[in-house]
mmCIF file of C-alpha atoms in Angstrom:
data_model
loop_
_atom_site.group_PDB
_atom_site.id
_atom_site.type_symbol
_atom_site.label_atom_id
_atom_site.label_comp_id
_atom_site.label_asym_id
_atom_site.label_seq_id
_atom_site.Cartn_x
_atom_site.Cartn_y
_atom_site.Cartn_z
ATOM 1 C CA MET H 1079 -243.196 13.801 77.774
ATOM 2 C CA ILE H 1080 -240.979 16.965 78.158
ATOM 3 C CA THR H 1081 -238.783 17.405 75.107
ATOM 4 C CA LEU H 1082 -235.059 18.917 74.914
ATOM 5 C CA GLU H 1083 -236.358 22.230 74.216
ATOM 6 C CA ASP H 1084 -238.552 22.231 77.054
ATOM 7 C CA LYS H 1085 -235.862 21.220 79.455
ATOM 8 C CA ILE H 1086 -233.957 24.263 78.015
ATOM 9 C CA ALA H 1087 -236.734 26.488 78.766
ATOM 10 C CA ILE H 1088 -236.989 25.197 82.142
ATOM 11 C CA THR H 1089 -233.355 25.775 82.743
ATOM 12 C CA GLU H 1090 -233.463 29.477 81.531
ATOM 13 C CA LEU H 1091 -236.522 29.699 83.931
ATOM 14 C CA ILE H 1092 -234.656 28.766 87.014
ATOM 15 C CA ALA H 1093 -231.552 31.046 85.558
ATOM 16 C CA ARG H 1094 -234.128 34.079 85.238
ATOM 17 C CA PHE H 1095 -235.027 33.675 88.776
ATOM 18 C CA ALA H 1096 -231.679 34.049 89.884
ATOM 19 C CA HIS H 1097 -230.844 37.091 87.765
ATOM 20 C CA CYS H 1098 -233.952 39.039 88.287
ATOM 21 C CA SER H 1099 -233.926 38.222 92.065
ATOM 22 C CA ASP H 1100 -230.289 39.496 92.121
ATOM 23 C CA TYR H 1101 -230.692 42.294 90.090
ATOM 24 C CA GLY H 1102 -234.064 43.933 91.219
ATOM 25 C CA ASP H 1103 -235.817 43.118 87.975
ATOM 26 C CA TRP H 1104 -239.456 42.783 89.999
ATOM 27 C CA GLU H 1105 -241.131 43.124 86.976
ATOM 28 C CA GLY H 1106 -239.470 40.222 85.099
ATOM 29 C CA LEU H 1107 -239.529 38.160 88.463
ATOM 30 C CA ALA H 1108 -243.260 38.561 88.414
ATOM 31 C CA THR H 1109 -243.455 36.783 85.166
ATOM 32 C CA LEU H 1110 -241.748 33.659 85.988
ATOM 33 C CA TYR H 1111 -244.799 32.238 88.327
ATOM 34 C CA THR H 1112 -248.161 31.013 88.019
ATOM 35 C CA PRO H 1113 -250.898 33.136 89.662
ATOM 36 C CA ASP H 1114 -251.292 30.608 92.626
ATOM 37 C CA VAL H 1115 -247.543 29.890 93.101
ATOM 38 C CA VAL H 1116 -246.858 28.890 96.551
ATOM 39 C CA THR H 1117 -243.283 28.773 98.232
ATOM 40 C CA GLU H 1118 -242.844 26.262 101.249
ATOM 41 C CA MET H 1119 -239.985 26.114 103.336
ATOM 42 C CA ASP H 1120 -238.756 22.996 105.253
ATOM 43 C CA GLY H 1121 -239.087 23.377 109.162
ATOM 44 C CA LEU H 1122 -240.368 26.833 108.629
ATOM 45 C CA THR H 1123 -244.253 27.366 109.025
ATOM 46 C CA MET H 1124 -243.987 30.756 106.745
ATOM 47 C CA ARG H 1125 -245.454 30.298 103.172
ATOM 48 C CA TYR H 1126 -245.280 32.990 100.399
ATOM 49 C CA GLU H 1127 -248.365 32.563 98.467
ATOM 50 C CA GLY H 1128 -249.160 34.274 95.035
ATOM 51 C CA ILE H 1129 -247.193 36.320 92.586
ATOM 52 C CA ASP H 1130 -247.223 39.500 95.185
ATOM 53 C CA GLN H 1131 -245.806 37.810 97.912
ATOM 54 C CA GLN H 1132 -242.923 36.249 95.991
ATOM 55 C CA VAL H 1133 -241.948 39.440 94.682
ATOM 56 C CA GLU H 1134 -242.069 41.403 98.015
ATOM 57 C CA HIS H 1135 -239.913 38.711 99.815
ATOM 58 C CA ALA H 1136 -237.372 39.222 97.079
ATOM 59 C CA LYS H 1137 -237.360 42.787 97.481
ATOM 60 C CA ALA H 1138 -237.257 42.499 101.278
ATOM 61 C CA SER H 1139 -234.347 39.991 100.642
ATOM 62 C CA ASP H 1140 -232.516 42.441 98.402
ATOM 63 C CA GLN H 1141 -232.870 45.529 101.026
ATOM 64 C CA GLN H 1142 -231.649 43.361 103.746
ATOM 65 C CA ALA H 1143 -228.507 42.457 101.491
ATOM 66 C CA GLU H 1144 -227.901 46.050 100.474
ATOM 67 C CA GLY H 1145 -228.415 45.236 96.934
ATOM 68 C CA LYS H 1146 -225.726 42.215 97.001
ATOM 69 C CA ASN H 1147 -227.718 39.211 97.195
ATOM 70 C CA ARG H 1148 -226.794 36.801 94.803
ATOM 71 C CA HIS H 1149 -228.272 33.282 93.969
ATOM 72 C CA PHE H 1150 -226.222 30.502 92.397
ATOM 73 C CA ASN H 1151 -228.230 27.325 91.133
ATOM 74 C CA PHE H 1152 -226.272 24.367 90.291
ATOM 75 C CA ASN H 1153 -226.648 20.291 89.716
ATOM 76 C CA LEU H 1154 -229.884 20.908 88.123
ATOM 77 C CA MET H 1155 -232.450 17.748 87.218
ATOM 78 C CA ILE H 1156 -235.586 18.037 85.454
ATOM 79 C CA ASN H 1157 -237.768 15.204 85.731
ATOM 80 C CA GLU H 1158 -241.255 14.238 84.645
ATOM 81 C CA ALA H 1159 -243.489 11.806 87.135
ATOM 82 C CA GLY H 1160 -246.966 11.663 87.773
ATOM 83 C CA GLY H 1161 -247.863 14.109 85.173
ATOM 84 C CA GLN H 1162 -245.752 16.836 86.891
ATOM 85 C CA VAL H 1163 -242.647 18.466 86.118
ATOM 86 C CA HIS H 1164 -239.932 18.974 88.467
ATOM 87 C CA ALA H 1165 -236.731 21.170 88.566
ATOM 88 C CA GLU H 1166 -234.521 20.031 91.560
ATOM 89 C CA TYR H 1167 -231.213 21.726 92.265
ATOM 90 C CA ALA H 1168 -228.833 22.967 94.556
ATOM 91 C CA PHE H 1169 -228.583 26.556 95.850
ATOM 92 C CA MET H 1170 -226.066 28.786 97.410
ATOM 93 C CA ASN H 1171 -227.227 32.262 98.682
ATOM 94 C CA VAL H 1172 -223.858 34.740 98.602
ATOM 95 C CA ASN H 1173 -223.904 38.333 100.147
ATOM 96 C CA ALA H 1174 -221.219 39.708 97.418
ATOM 97 C CA GLY H 1175 -220.538 42.499 99.677
ATOM 98 C CA HIS H 1176 -219.319 46.089 98.820
ATOM 99 C CA VAL H 1177 -215.631 45.646 98.460
ATOM 100 C CA PRO H 1178 -213.333 42.490 97.065
ATOM 101 C CA LEU H 1179 -212.983 39.669 99.411
ATOM 102 C CA SER H 1180 -215.821 40.623 101.579
ATOM 103 C CA SER H 1181 -218.144 38.145 99.857
ATOM 104 C CA ARG H 1182 -219.798 35.282 102.001
ATOM 105 C CA ILE H 1183 -221.909 32.386 101.799
ATOM 106 C CA VAL H 1184 -225.265 33.042 103.675
ATOM 107 C CA VAL H 1185 -227.120 30.015 103.193
ATOM 108 C CA THR H 1186 -227.302 26.809 101.034
ATOM 109 C CA GLY H 1187 -229.375 23.909 100.315
ATOM 110 C CA ARG H 1188 -231.977 22.349 97.753
ATOM 111 C CA MET H 1189 -234.859 23.601 95.876
ATOM 112 C CA ARG H 1190 -237.550 21.536 94.125
ATOM 113 C CA ASP H 1191 -239.866 23.672 91.866
ATOM 114 C CA THR H 1192 -242.768 22.216 89.985
ATOM 115 C CA VAL H 1193 -243.124 24.048 86.918
ATOM 116 C CA VAL H 1194 -245.949 23.977 84.182
ATOM 117 C CA LYS H 1195 -246.085 24.978 80.553
ATOM 118 C CA THR H 1196 -248.611 27.795 80.091
ATOM 119 C CA GLY H 1197 -249.368 29.838 76.844
ATOM 120 C CA GLU H 1198 -246.396 32.109 77.975
ATOM 121 C CA GLY H 1199 -243.803 29.611 78.385
ATOM 122 C CA TRP H 1200 -242.928 27.574 81.554
ATOM 123 C CA LYS H 1201 -243.757 29.070 85.007
ATOM 124 C CA ILE H 1202 -243.045 27.888 88.612
ATOM 125 C CA ALA H 1203 -246.150 27.113 90.274
ATOM 126 C CA ARG H 1204 -244.709 25.531 93.602
ATOM 127 C CA ARG H 1205 -241.352 25.797 95.164
ATOM 128 C CA PHE H 1206 -240.325 23.601 98.321
ATOM 129 C CA VAL H 1207 -236.716 24.976 99.863
ATOM 130 C CA ARG H 1208 -234.639 22.676 102.025
ATOM 131 C CA PHE H 1209 -231.878 24.520 103.562
ATOM 132 C CA ASP H 1210 -228.664 22.885 104.811
ATOM 133 C CA GLN H 1211 -228.701 24.942 107.941
ATOM 134 C CA ASN H 1212 -231.165 25.743 110.666
ATOM 135 C CA VAL H 1213 -232.348 28.756 109.198
ATOM 136 C CA GLN H 1214 -234.923 31.470 110.810
ATOM 137 C CA VAL H 1215 -236.539 33.687 108.165
ATOM 138 C CA ASP H 1216 -238.468 36.750 109.633
ATOM 139 C CA PHE H 1217 -239.172 38.582 106.296
#
C-alpha cells in the first residue's frame, strides 16, 4: 500500500518532470525514469522508448519553443490498483513567448504515468498521453 510519504514523493516526481523539461535540466530529467521507460500517445504510432529518447524529445521540444516551453500539471490523482501505482493528471503545455502577453496554450490533455518505487526513489516507468486536440508530433 502506498503511504502519504509515497504520494508526496510521486507528486514531486511529476513536478520535477515539468521543471527539468522546462528549464533544460537534461541530467535531472534522465534521473526521473526507469531504464525501460516507454511513452505512448493516444492516436499516434510514435513511441519514445528508454531514457535517451525521453530526453531527446524534451530537447527537441525545448528547441522548437526557443526555450519557452512550460508544462503545467494539475488535478493529480495517485491510485494503486492491481499491484501498480498510477499518477493521473491534466496537463497544459504553454509557449511562454518572449514578450509579455505573447504566451499561448499549445496543447492540453491528460497523462497517466505508471510509477515504480526503486532504491533511488519513485520513477516513471510508462507514460500514456491523451491529447484534447488532434495532435501531430513530428519530433
